[in-house]
Coordinates of C-alpha atoms in Angstrom, one line a residue:
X1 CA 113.8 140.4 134.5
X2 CA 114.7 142.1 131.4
X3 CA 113.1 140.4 128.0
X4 CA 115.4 140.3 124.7
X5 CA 114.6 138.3 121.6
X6 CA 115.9 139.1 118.4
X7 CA 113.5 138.8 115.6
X8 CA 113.5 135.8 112.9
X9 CA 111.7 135.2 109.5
X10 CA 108.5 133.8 111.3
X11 CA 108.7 135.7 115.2
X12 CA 109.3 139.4 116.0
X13 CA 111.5 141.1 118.1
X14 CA 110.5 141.0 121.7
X15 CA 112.2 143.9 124.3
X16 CA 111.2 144.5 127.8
X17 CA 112.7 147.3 130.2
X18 CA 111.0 146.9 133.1
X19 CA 112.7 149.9 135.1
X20 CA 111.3 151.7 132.2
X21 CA 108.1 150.4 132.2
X22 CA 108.5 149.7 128.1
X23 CA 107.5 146.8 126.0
X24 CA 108.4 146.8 122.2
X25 CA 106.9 143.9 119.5
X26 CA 108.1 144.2 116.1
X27 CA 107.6 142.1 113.3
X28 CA 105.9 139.4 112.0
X29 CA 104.3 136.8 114.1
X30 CA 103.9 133.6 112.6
X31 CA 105.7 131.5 115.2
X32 CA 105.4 127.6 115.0
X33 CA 104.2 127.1 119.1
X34 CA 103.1 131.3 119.9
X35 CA 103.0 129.8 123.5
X36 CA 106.6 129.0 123.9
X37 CA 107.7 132.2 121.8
X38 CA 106.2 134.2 124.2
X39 CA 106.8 132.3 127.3
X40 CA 109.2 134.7 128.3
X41 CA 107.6 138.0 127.9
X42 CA 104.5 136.5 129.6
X43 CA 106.2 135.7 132.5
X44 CA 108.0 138.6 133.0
X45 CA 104.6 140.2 132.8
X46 CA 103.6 138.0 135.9
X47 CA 106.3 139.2 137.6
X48 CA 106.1 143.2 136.3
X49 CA 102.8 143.2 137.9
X50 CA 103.8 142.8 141.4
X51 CA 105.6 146.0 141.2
X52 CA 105.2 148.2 137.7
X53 CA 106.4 151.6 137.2
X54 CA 105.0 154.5 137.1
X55 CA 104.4 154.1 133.5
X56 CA 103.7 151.3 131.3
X57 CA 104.1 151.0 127.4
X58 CA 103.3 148.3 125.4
X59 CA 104.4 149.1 121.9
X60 CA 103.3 147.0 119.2
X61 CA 104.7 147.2 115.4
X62 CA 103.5 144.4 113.9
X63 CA 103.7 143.7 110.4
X64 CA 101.4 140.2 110.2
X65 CA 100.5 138.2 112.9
X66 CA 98.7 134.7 113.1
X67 CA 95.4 133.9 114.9
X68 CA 97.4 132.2 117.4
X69 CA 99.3 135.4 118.1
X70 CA 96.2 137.3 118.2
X71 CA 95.1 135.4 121.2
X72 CA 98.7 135.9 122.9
X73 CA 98.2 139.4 122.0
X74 CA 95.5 139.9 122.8
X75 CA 96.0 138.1 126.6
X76 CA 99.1 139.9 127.1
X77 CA 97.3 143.4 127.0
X78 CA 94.5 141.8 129.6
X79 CA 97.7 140.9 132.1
X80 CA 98.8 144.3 131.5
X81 CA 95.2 145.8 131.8
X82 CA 95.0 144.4 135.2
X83 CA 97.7 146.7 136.3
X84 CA 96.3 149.8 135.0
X85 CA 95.1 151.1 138.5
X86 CA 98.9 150.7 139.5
X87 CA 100.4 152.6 136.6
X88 CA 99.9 155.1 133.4
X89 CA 99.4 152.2 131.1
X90 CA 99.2 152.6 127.1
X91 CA 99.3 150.7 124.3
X92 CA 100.6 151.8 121.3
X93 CA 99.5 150.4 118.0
X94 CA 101.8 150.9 115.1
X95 CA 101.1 150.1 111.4
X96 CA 102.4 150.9 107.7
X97 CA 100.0 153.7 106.7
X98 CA 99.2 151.6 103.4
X99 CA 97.9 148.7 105.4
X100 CA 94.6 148.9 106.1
X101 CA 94.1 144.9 108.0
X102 CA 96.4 146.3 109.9
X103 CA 94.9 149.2 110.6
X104 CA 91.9 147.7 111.5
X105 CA 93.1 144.9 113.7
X106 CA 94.5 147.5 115.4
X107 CA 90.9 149.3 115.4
X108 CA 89.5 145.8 117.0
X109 CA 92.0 145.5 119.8
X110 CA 91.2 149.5 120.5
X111 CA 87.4 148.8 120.6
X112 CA 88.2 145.5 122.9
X113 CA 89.9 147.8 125.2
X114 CA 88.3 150.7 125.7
X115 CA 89.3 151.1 129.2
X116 CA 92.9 151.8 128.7
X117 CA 95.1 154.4 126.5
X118 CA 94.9 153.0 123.5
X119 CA 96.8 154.9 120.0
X120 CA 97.2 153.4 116.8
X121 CA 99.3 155.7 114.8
X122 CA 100.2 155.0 111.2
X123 CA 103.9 155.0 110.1
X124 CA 105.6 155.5 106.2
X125 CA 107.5 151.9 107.4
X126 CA 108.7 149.6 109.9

């Protein structure tokens, strides 16, 4: 089950290949009810965990996010973490190289999962 949300002022962009083992958020994420944005990419985690590939990305561009997001977030790499004996698994933390919250959110999640892969690599823009 392929995921595919456009983004909007207020939620990201959401994309999901599962045959490629790649997950892509970009954006902002500031949505009214985070659980029912992201109903559909956390059930099609549920399901990518029965069977993952051989290698899993979870790619994260975020330009703000919420402290509701940072739960979702932050529960969606634990699902994923739970697969890591299963698959290469890395997440991949993208910010603005002049955004230092950014940067250190990014730094937070890293320390909160030091068991897995995890880059955070600054970029001129999204």
């Amino acid at each position: 089950m392929s995921v595919n949300i456009e983004a909007s002022v207020k939620t990201p962009s959401i994309h999901m290949d599962e045959s490629a083992g790649h997950i892509s958020i970009k954006g902002i994420s500031i949505p009214e009810d985070p659980h029912e944005f992201y109903h559909p990419l956390i059930k099609a985690i549920e399901d990518y965990r029965v069977s993952p590939a051989a290698k899993t990305a979870l790619d994260l561009h975020l330009e703000y996010f919420n402290t509701s997001s940072t739960l979702i977030i932050r529960n969606l790499i634990k699902d994923l973490r739970m697969i890591k004996e299963k698959t290469d698994l890395v997440v991949n933390w993208f910010f603005e190289s002049d955004d230092e919250d950014m940067k250190e959110a990014g730094e937070e999640f890293k320390l909160l999962f030091s068991d897995i892969q995890f880059n955070i690599t600054p970029v001129d823009t999204f």
